[in-house]
Amino acid sequence: MPTGFPDDLVDVLHAVRTRTDVSQPELVRLCGSSRSIVAARVAELRELGLLGEAGLGPSTGGRAPRRLRLRAEAGVVVGVDAGASGMRLAVADLAGRVLERSEVDIDVADGPELVLGRVEAGVEELLTGRDTPVWGLGIGLPGPVDVAAGLPVAPPIMPGWDRYPVRARLAERFGVPVWVDNDVNLLALGELRADPTAAGQDLICVKVGTGIGAGLVSNGRVHRGANGGAGDIGHIAVTDTHVVCRCGNVGCLEAVAGGAALARDAREIARSGRSEVLAARLDAHGSLSHADVTVAAEHGDPAARALLAEAGRVIGATLATLVSFYNPARVVLSGGVVAAGDHVLAAVREAVYRRSLPLATRTLRIEPSALGATGGTVGAVHLALDGVFSGDELSRRFGGEPALAN
């Protein structure tokens, strides 16, 4: 049975794969191990085909050091970001560089059999014609996930998915290890890996799409909570109205300010005659989405702008409580509703800065995601990479613990 690779070997590999062209003397400093230990671990990693040379580094007076690199071309991983109404997929090398992307329309309410069938077909299409071995797959789902078991647990917007064995099904289908997480946790992970300055920071990453969720980052690591349920802010009660949420409760943030709520309120406004733009779009398409509200707002429609501003205010009021409680360095906003730009973002910022404690907002930055719509797939790729480069998974792949060279 695999016992896991030694911690110092995993540390050396991590130091190489998270930096560009690092030298062996630098590894001694970074890993805090002796020169002999680092040299032995580098030799073992080279023998396994994980490390290669990247030329010579600058000399400090003696022999120029040889620089090392991860052999990113040795394999690929697949990342899948499955949302409520769409799915994005990416295949990436072992350094996380995305080689190809694709998008597929889905309705997560169609159930796991149909949706995962489309996931499998999408992954197959991405991998067609590639000879490089697949090392692993990461997938995000729009609901609470038991990360250890690799399955969703009572997800409010995913009927038929409760405890469905997502990891087991995909692992059997593709013959690779699979990791499953909440989609907003993967957005947070994507932000962390895309921004080197985020290392060690405390962040809140908020996705406002069909639903609302948050990914929490503590000291540069995604905080999932005791059972994987941390950050499910969409079901915080924000009002005493009788608006029924899909979770069965009333007055939830998601039911008041999420994308589905915007679409519901937009239909009411269109039918009441308070917005000619929304009424015209409803007549043309037979339905409305939060994207229609954004389009109407961009055309100067006051009713649509008021809807977005109110959603931003309610979301901001909830975030103000979290900011005072958690004191993050940044709040990162993403999702289709945030794509409405300043109509939502300005209202969120105003509410947070007005309602949070001054100390908590002294250096706080509230900004849209730099990754945009690709954040979830970036996070899914890195979820898979973190898994395949763990000690246990390396041991499984390479057949046990390597011997320490003398």
Short mmCIF file of C-alpha atoms in Angstrom, two decimals:
data_model
loop_
_atom_site.label_atom_id
_atom_site.label_comp_id
_atom_site.label_asym_id
_atom_site.label_seq_id
_atom_site.Cartn_x
_atom_site.Cartn_y
_atom_site.Cartn_z
CA MET A 1 0.00 0.00 0.00
CA PRO A 2 1.23 3.54 -0.75
CA THR A 3 2.58 5.26 2.30
CA GLY A 4 2.94 8.71 0.81
CA PHE A 5 6.06 10.43 -0.44
CA PRO A 6 8.30 12.04 2.19
CA ASP A 7 7.32 15.56 3.15
CA ASP A 8 10.66 17.02 2.12
CA LEU A 9 10.35 15.54 -1.36
CA VAL A 10 6.85 17.01 -1.74
CA ASP A 11 8.19 20.34 -0.45
CA VAL A 12 10.96 20.39 -3.08
CA LEU A 13 8.51 19.57 -5.84
CA HIS A 14 6.08 22.23 -4.61
CA ALA A 15 8.83 24.86 -4.52
CA VAL A 16 9.80 24.07 -8.12
CA ARG A 17 6.28 23.93 -9.53
CA THR A 18 5.17 27.18 -7.89
CA ARG A 19 8.15 29.18 -9.16
CA THR A 20 9.81 29.85 -12.48
CA ASP A 21 13.18 28.18 -13.01
CA VAL A 22 14.50 27.83 -9.45
CA SER A 23 18.07 26.75 -8.66
CA GLN A 24 19.12 24.01 -6.24
CA PRO A 25 20.75 26.48 -3.80
CA GLU A 26 17.50 28.44 -3.78
CA LEU A 27 15.63 25.23 -2.93
CA VAL A 28 17.83 24.76 0.14
CA ARG A 29 16.74 28.18 1.36
CA LEU A 30 13.08 27.79 0.39
CA CYS A 31 12.59 24.30 1.85
CA GLY A 32 14.75 24.67 4.94
CA SER A 33 16.46 21.32 4.30
CA SER A 34 20.15 20.50 4.06
CA ARG A 35 21.98 20.60 0.75
CA SER A 36 22.38 16.82 0.76
CA ILE A 37 18.67 16.23 1.34
CA VAL A 38 17.67 18.69 -1.41
CA ALA A 39 20.21 17.22 -3.83
CA ALA A 40 18.87 13.73 -3.15
CA ARG A 41 15.29 14.77 -3.60
CA VAL A 42 16.07 16.64 -6.83
CA ALA A 43 17.82 13.53 -8.16
CA GLU A 44 14.79 11.38 -7.28
CA LEU A 45 12.37 13.79 -8.88
CA ARG A 46 14.47 13.92 -12.04
CA GLU A 47 14.52 10.13 -12.15
CA LEU A 48 10.73 10.09 -11.89
CA GLY A 49 10.56 12.45 -14.87
CA LEU A 50 9.05 15.30 -12.89
CA LEU A 51 11.94 17.78 -13.03
CA GLY A 52 14.09 19.00 -15.90
CA GLU A 53 16.76 21.60 -16.48
CA ALA A 54 16.04 25.19 -17.49
CA GLY A 55 19.54 26.42 -18.29
CA LEU A 56 22.05 28.19 -16.08
CA GLY A 57 21.28 30.86 -13.53
CA PRO A 58 23.41 33.94 -12.82
CA SER A 59 26.76 33.26 -11.17
CA THR A 60 27.53 34.80 -7.78
CA GLY A 61 31.26 34.31 -8.20
CA GLY A 62 31.54 30.56 -8.58
CA ARG A 63 30.03 28.06 -10.96
CA ALA A 64 26.71 29.18 -12.40
CA PRO A 65 23.88 27.15 -10.82
CA ARG A 66 21.65 24.99 -12.99
CA ARG A 67 18.05 26.01 -12.84
CA LEU A 68 15.25 23.48 -12.49
CA ARG A 69 11.75 23.38 -13.89
CA LEU A 70 8.71 21.21 -13.59
CA ARG A 71 8.30 18.99 -16.65
CA ALA A 72 4.84 20.37 -17.27
CA GLU A 73 4.59 18.52 -20.56
CA ALA A 74 4.64 15.14 -18.79
CA GLY A 75 0.88 15.13 -18.31
CA VAL A 76 -2.36 17.10 -18.38
CA VAL A 77 -5.27 17.68 -16.03
CA VAL A 78 -8.87 18.60 -16.81
CA GLY A 79 -10.89 21.28 -15.02
CA VAL A 80 -14.69 21.49 -15.17
CA ASP A 81 -16.73 24.40 -13.83
CA ALA A 82 -20.38 23.28 -13.84
CA GLY A 83 -22.75 26.14 -13.02
CA ALA A 84 -26.50 26.32 -12.83
CA SER A 85 -27.00 27.06 -16.53
CA GLY A 86 -23.64 26.52 -18.20
CA MET A 87 -20.44 24.55 -18.01
CA ARG A 88 -16.87 25.54 -18.86
CA LEU A 89 -14.10 23.01 -19.36
CA ALA A 90 -10.33 23.33 -19.75
CA VAL A 91 -7.37 21.03 -20.28
CA ALA A 92 -4.07 22.25 -18.84
CA ASP A 93 -0.49 21.07 -18.48
CA LEU A 94 1.05 20.22 -15.12
CA ALA A 95 2.03 23.85 -14.56
CA GLY A 96 -1.60 24.94 -14.89
CA ARG A 97 -1.21 26.51 -18.34
CA VAL A 98 -4.54 26.12 -20.11
CA LEU A 99 -4.10 24.45 -23.49
CA GLU A 100 -7.71 24.44 -24.65
CA ARG A 101 -11.14 25.51 -23.42
CA SER A 102 -14.75 24.75 -24.30
CA GLU A 103 -18.24 25.72 -23.14
CA VAL A 104 -21.44 23.70 -22.97
CA ASP A 105 -24.97 24.84 -22.11
CA ILE A 106 -26.54 22.82 -19.31
CA ASP A 107 -29.39 23.06 -16.83
CA VAL A 108 -28.18 21.59 -13.56
CA ALA A 109 -31.83 20.89 -12.65
CA ASP A 110 -31.87 18.23 -15.41
CA GLY A 111 -30.21 15.90 -12.92
CA PRO A 112 -26.88 14.13 -12.63
CA GLU A 113 -27.32 11.51 -15.31
CA LEU A 114 -27.92 13.99 -18.11
CA VAL A 115 -25.55 16.69 -16.86
CA LEU A 116 -22.65 14.35 -16.11
CA GLY A 117 -23.20 12.72 -19.48
CA ARG A 118 -22.53 16.13 -21.01
CA VAL A 119 -19.49 16.56 -18.76
CA GLU A 120 -18.12 13.25 -20.01
CA ALA A 121 -18.77 14.14 -23.64
CA GLY A 122 -17.13 17.55 -23.17
CA VAL A 123 -14.06 16.06 -21.56
CA GLU A 124 -13.78 13.43 -24.30
CA GLU A 125 -13.90 16.15 -26.94
CA LEU A 126 -11.16 18.16 -25.21
CA LEU A 127 -8.92 15.10 -24.96
CA THR A 128 -9.45 13.85 -28.50
CA GLY A 129 -6.14 13.69 -30.37
CA ARG A 130 -3.99 14.20 -27.25
CA ASP A 131 -1.35 11.58 -26.49
CA THR A 132 -0.24 13.11 -23.18
CA PRO A 133 -1.50 11.08 -20.21
CA VAL A 134 -4.28 12.56 -18.08
CA TRP A 135 -3.25 12.76 -14.43
CA GLY A 136 -6.48 13.95 -12.86
CA LEU A 137 -9.74 15.86 -13.10
CA GLY A 138 -11.20 18.63 -10.92
CA ILE A 139 -14.86 19.62 -11.04
CA GLY A 140 -16.88 22.34 -9.32
CA LEU A 141 -20.62 22.05 -8.63
CA PRO A 142 -23.11 24.84 -7.75
CA GLY A 143 -24.04 23.57 -4.33
CA PRO A 144 -22.70 22.20 -1.02
CA VAL A 145 -20.11 19.46 -1.54
CA ASP A 146 -18.71 16.85 0.83
CA VAL A 147 -15.14 17.22 -0.44
CA ALA A 148 -13.84 14.11 1.32
CA ALA A 149 -16.54 11.92 -0.24
CA GLY A 150 -16.61 13.74 -3.58
CA LEU A 151 -20.36 14.26 -3.77
CA PRO A 152 -22.99 17.00 -3.36
CA VAL A 153 -25.08 17.14 -0.19
CA ALA A 154 -28.66 18.49 -0.26
CA PRO A 155 -27.91 21.13 -2.93
CA PRO A 156 -30.88 23.55 -3.12
CA ILE A 157 -30.75 24.19 -6.88
CA MET A 158 -29.74 20.66 -7.92
CA PRO A 159 -32.76 18.32 -7.67
CA GLY A 160 -31.79 14.67 -7.84
CA TRP A 161 -28.13 15.30 -7.02
CA ASP A 162 -28.16 14.68 -3.25
CA ARG A 163 -25.26 12.33 -2.46
CA TYR A 164 -24.87 11.33 -6.10
CA PRO A 165 -21.38 9.72 -6.45
CA VAL A 166 -19.89 12.31 -8.81
CA ARG A 167 -16.26 11.48 -8.05
CA ALA A 168 -16.77 7.73 -8.31
CA ARG A 169 -18.59 8.00 -11.63
CA LEU A 170 -16.05 10.25 -13.30
CA ALA A 171 -13.09 8.32 -11.89
CA GLU A 172 -14.48 5.09 -13.28
CA ARG A 173 -15.28 6.71 -16.63
CA PHE A 174 -11.83 8.22 -17.21
CA GLY A 175 -9.61 6.02 -15.07
CA VAL A 176 -8.02 8.97 -13.25
CA PRO A 177 -8.34 10.46 -9.75
CA VAL A 178 -11.11 13.04 -9.44
CA TRP A 179 -11.60 15.88 -6.97
CA VAL A 180 -14.98 17.60 -6.41
CA ASP A 181 -15.66 20.93 -4.72
CA ASN A 182 -18.15 23.77 -4.58
CA ASP A 183 -17.87 26.05 -7.63
CA VAL A 184 -17.28 29.21 -5.58
CA ASN A 185 -14.46 27.56 -3.64
CA LEU A 186 -12.85 26.96 -7.02
CA LEU A 187 -13.30 30.61 -7.96
CA ALA A 188 -11.44 31.50 -4.77
CA LEU A 189 -8.71 28.97 -5.55
CA GLY A 190 -8.40 30.36 -9.07
CA GLU A 191 -7.98 33.89 -7.72
CA LEU A 192 -5.29 32.68 -5.34
CA ARG A 193 -3.25 30.93 -8.00
CA ALA A 194 -3.63 33.66 -10.61
CA ASP A 195 -2.43 36.44 -8.28
CA PRO A 196 0.99 35.87 -6.63
CA THR A 197 0.30 38.79 -4.27
CA ALA A 198 -2.66 36.87 -2.79
CA ALA A 199 -0.38 34.35 -1.06
CA GLY A 200 -1.02 34.52 2.67
CA GLN A 201 -3.99 36.88 2.31
CA ASP A 202 -7.51 36.62 3.70
CA LEU A 203 -10.12 36.95 0.93
CA ILE A 204 -13.83 36.59 0.34
CA CYS A 205 -14.68 35.60 -3.22
CA VAL A 206 -18.37 36.09 -4.02
CA LYS A 207 -20.21 34.69 -7.02
CA VAL A 208 -23.51 36.33 -7.92
CA GLY A 209 -25.13 34.38 -10.73
CA THR A 210 -28.33 32.37 -10.74
CA GLY A 211 -27.55 31.82 -7.06
CA ILE A 212 -25.15 33.45 -4.61
CA GLY A 213 -22.21 31.88 -2.81
CA ALA A 214 -18.87 32.77 -1.30
CA GLY A 215 -15.45 31.19 -1.15
CA LEU A 216 -13.43 32.00 1.97
CA VAL A 217 -9.63 32.20 1.95
CA SER A 218 -7.72 32.24 5.22
CA ASN A 219 -3.98 32.87 5.16
CA GLY A 220 -3.80 31.92 1.50
CA ARG A 221 -5.78 28.67 1.83
CA VAL A 222 -9.40 27.96 0.92
CA HIS A 223 -11.42 27.51 4.11
CA ARG A 224 -14.10 24.85 3.59
CA GLY A 225 -15.31 24.44 7.16
CA ALA A 226 -15.84 21.27 9.18
CA ASN A 227 -18.04 19.58 6.58
CA GLY A 228 -17.38 21.60 3.43
CA GLY A 229 -20.29 23.98 3.92
CA ALA A 230 -18.43 27.24 4.61
CA GLY A 231 -19.38 30.28 2.55
CA ASP A 232 -22.97 29.39 1.67
CA ILE A 233 -24.10 32.99 2.11
CA GLY A 234 -26.93 32.72 -0.41
CA HIS A 235 -29.17 31.30 2.29
CA ILE A 236 -28.55 33.91 4.95
CA ALA A 237 -31.89 35.50 5.88
CA VAL A 238 -31.84 39.15 4.80
CA THR A 239 -35.49 40.16 4.94
CA ASP A 240 -38.74 39.29 6.67
CA THR A 241 -40.67 39.16 3.39
CA HIS A 242 -42.39 35.99 2.26
CA VAL A 243 -40.22 35.44 -0.82
CA VAL A 244 -39.69 31.67 -0.92
CA CYS A 245 -36.20 30.43 -1.69
CA ARG A 246 -35.44 27.21 -3.54
CA CYS A 247 -33.98 25.86 -0.29
CA GLY A 248 -37.48 25.99 1.22
CA ASN A 249 -36.89 28.92 3.56
CA VAL A 250 -38.06 32.49 3.05
CA GLY A 251 -36.18 35.76 2.76
CA CYS A 252 -32.82 34.27 1.73
CA LEU A 253 -30.25 36.55 0.10
CA GLU A 254 -30.33 34.43 -3.05
CA ALA A 255 -34.13 34.62 -3.25
CA VAL A 256 -34.01 38.41 -3.02
CA ALA A 257 -30.89 39.43 -4.98
CA GLY A 258 -29.67 36.45 -7.04
CA GLY A 259 -29.97 36.12 -10.79
CA ALA A 260 -33.19 34.11 -10.61
CA ALA A 261 -34.68 36.78 -8.33
CA LEU A 262 -33.71 39.52 -10.78
CA ALA A 263 -35.36 37.60 -13.62
CA ARG A 264 -38.52 37.11 -11.53
CA ASP A 265 -38.74 40.80 -10.60
CA ALA A 266 -37.95 41.85 -14.18
CA ARG A 267 -40.91 39.81 -15.47
CA GLU A 268 -43.20 41.51 -12.97
CA ILE A 269 -41.94 44.95 -14.03
CA ALA A 270 -42.32 44.12 -17.72
CA ARG A 271 -45.88 42.87 -17.32
CA SER A 272 -46.85 45.88 -15.23
CA GLY A 273 -45.73 48.25 -17.99
CA ARG A 274 -43.04 49.95 -15.90
CA SER A 275 -40.27 49.14 -18.40
CA GLU A 276 -40.70 49.31 -22.15
CA VAL A 277 -37.29 47.76 -22.71
CA LEU A 278 -37.95 44.74 -20.51
CA ALA A 279 -41.46 44.37 -21.92
CA ALA A 280 -40.06 44.32 -25.46
CA ARG A 281 -37.47 41.69 -24.55
CA LEU A 282 -40.12 39.57 -22.81
CA ASP A 283 -42.34 39.76 -25.91
CA ALA A 284 -39.41 38.86 -28.17
CA HIS A 285 -38.03 35.93 -26.17
CA GLY A 286 -40.95 34.73 -24.06
CA SER A 287 -38.88 34.90 -20.87
CA LEU A 288 -36.34 37.09 -19.10
CA SER A 289 -33.03 36.39 -17.38
CA HIS A 290 -30.69 38.50 -15.27
CA ALA A 291 -28.73 39.15 -18.49
CA ASP A 292 -31.80 40.92 -19.91
CA VAL A 293 -31.85 43.18 -16.87
CA THR A 294 -28.21 44.07 -17.53
CA VAL A 295 -28.91 44.84 -21.19
CA ALA A 296 -31.87 47.03 -20.26
CA ALA A 297 -29.78 48.88 -17.68
CA GLU A 298 -27.06 49.51 -20.26
CA HIS A 299 -29.75 51.03 -22.48
CA GLY A 300 -30.58 53.48 -19.70
CA ASP A 301 -33.76 51.81 -18.48
CA PRO A 302 -34.41 53.27 -15.00
CA ALA A 303 -36.41 50.29 -13.74
CA ALA A 304 -33.63 47.84 -14.66
CA ARG A 305 -30.99 50.09 -13.12
CA ALA A 306 -33.03 50.32 -9.93
CA LEU A 307 -33.32 46.51 -9.80
CA LEU A 308 -29.56 46.07 -10.09
CA ALA A 309 -28.80 48.82 -7.58
CA GLU A 310 -31.18 47.27 -5.03
CA ALA A 311 -29.61 43.84 -5.55
CA GLY A 312 -26.18 45.39 -5.02
CA ARG A 313 -27.37 47.13 -1.86
CA VAL A 314 -28.78 43.93 -0.34
CA ILE A 315 -25.68 41.92 -1.26
CA GLY A 316 -23.46 44.69 0.09
CA ALA A 317 -25.33 44.79 3.40
CA THR A 318 -24.73 41.06 3.85
CA LEU A 319 -21.07 41.41 2.89
CA ALA A 320 -20.69 44.27 5.36
CA THR A 321 -21.48 41.86 8.17
CA LEU A 322 -18.97 39.35 6.81
CA VAL A 323 -16.31 42.02 6.40
CA SER A 324 -16.70 43.18 9.99
CA PHE A 325 -16.63 39.56 11.17
CA TYR A 326 -13.82 38.24 8.96
CA ASN A 327 -11.75 41.37 8.16
CA PRO A 328 -10.50 40.24 4.73
CA ALA A 329 -7.92 42.11 2.68
CA ARG A 330 -10.05 41.82 -0.45
CA VAL A 331 -13.58 41.05 -1.55
CA VAL A 332 -13.59 39.68 -5.09
CA LEU A 333 -16.87 39.70 -7.01
CA SER A 334 -17.70 37.46 -9.97
CA GLY A 335 -20.64 35.90 -11.76
CA GLY A 336 -23.16 36.95 -14.35
CA VAL A 337 -24.91 39.56 -12.21
CA VAL A 338 -21.61 41.26 -11.39
CA ALA A 339 -21.02 41.54 -15.13
CA ALA A 340 -23.58 44.32 -14.91
CA GLY A 341 -20.59 46.44 -13.89
CA ASP A 342 -21.00 49.57 -11.85
CA HIS A 343 -24.77 49.15 -11.52
CA VAL A 344 -24.12 46.39 -8.97
CA LEU A 345 -20.50 46.96 -7.99
CA ALA A 346 -21.00 50.59 -6.91
CA ALA A 347 -23.99 49.66 -4.76
CA VAL A 348 -22.07 46.80 -3.12
CA ARG A 349 -19.11 49.05 -2.35
CA GLU A 350 -21.30 51.81 -0.93
CA ALA A 351 -23.14 49.42 1.39
CA VAL A 352 -19.98 47.67 2.60
CA TYR A 353 -18.05 50.85 3.34
CA ARG A 354 -21.06 52.48 4.99
CA ARG A 355 -22.09 49.55 7.19
CA SER A 356 -18.80 47.80 8.09
CA LEU A 357 -16.57 48.72 10.98
CA PRO A 358 -13.94 51.36 10.03
CA LEU A 359 -11.01 49.17 11.08
CA ALA A 360 -12.24 46.32 8.85
CA THR A 361 -12.45 48.59 5.79
CA ARG A 362 -9.29 50.62 6.39
CA THR A 363 -7.34 48.81 3.64
CA LEU A 364 -10.16 46.73 2.14
CA ARG A 365 -10.33 46.37 -1.64
CA ILE A 366 -13.61 45.42 -3.32
CA GLU A 367 -13.06 44.54 -6.96
CA PRO A 368 -14.32 42.36 -9.80
CA SER A 369 -12.49 39.14 -10.50
CA ALA A 370 -9.45 39.54 -12.74
CA LEU A 371 -10.22 36.11 -14.23
CA GLY A 372 -13.79 36.88 -15.24
CA ALA A 373 -15.75 33.88 -16.49
CA THR A 374 -12.65 31.65 -16.56
CA GLY A 375 -12.06 31.74 -12.80
CA GLY A 376 -13.94 28.53 -12.08
CA THR A 377 -12.03 26.45 -14.63
CA VAL A 378 -8.72 27.90 -13.43
CA GLY A 379 -9.65 26.84 -9.91
CA ALA A 380 -10.78 23.39 -11.08
CA VAL A 381 -7.44 22.88 -12.85
CA HIS A 382 -5.55 23.79 -9.68
CA LEU A 383 -7.81 21.61 -7.54
CA ALA A 384 -6.69 18.70 -9.71
CA LEU A 385 -3.04 19.79 -9.63
CA ASP A 386 -3.01 20.11 -5.84
CA GLY A 387 -4.41 16.60 -5.73
CA VAL A 388 -2.03 14.94 -8.18
CA PHE A 389 1.01 16.53 -6.51
CA SER A 390 0.01 15.46 -2.99
CA GLY A 391 2.27 12.91 -1.32
CA ASP A 392 -0.33 10.14 -1.31
CA GLU A 393 -1.22 10.60 -4.98
CA LEU A 394 2.45 10.76 -6.03
CA SER A 395 3.01 7.55 -4.12
CA ARG A 396 0.08 5.89 -5.86
CA ARG A 397 1.21 7.04 -9.28
CA PHE A 398 4.87 6.16 -8.91
CA GLY A 399 4.51 2.99 -6.88
CA GLY A 400 5.58 3.82 -3.36
CA GLU A 401 8.06 5.87 -1.41
CA PRO A 402 11.39 6.54 -3.13
CA ALA A 403 14.56 5.75 -1.22
CA LEU A 404 16.63 8.66 0.07
CA ALA A 405 19.88 8.78 -1.84
CA ASN A 406 23.09 8.84 0.16
#
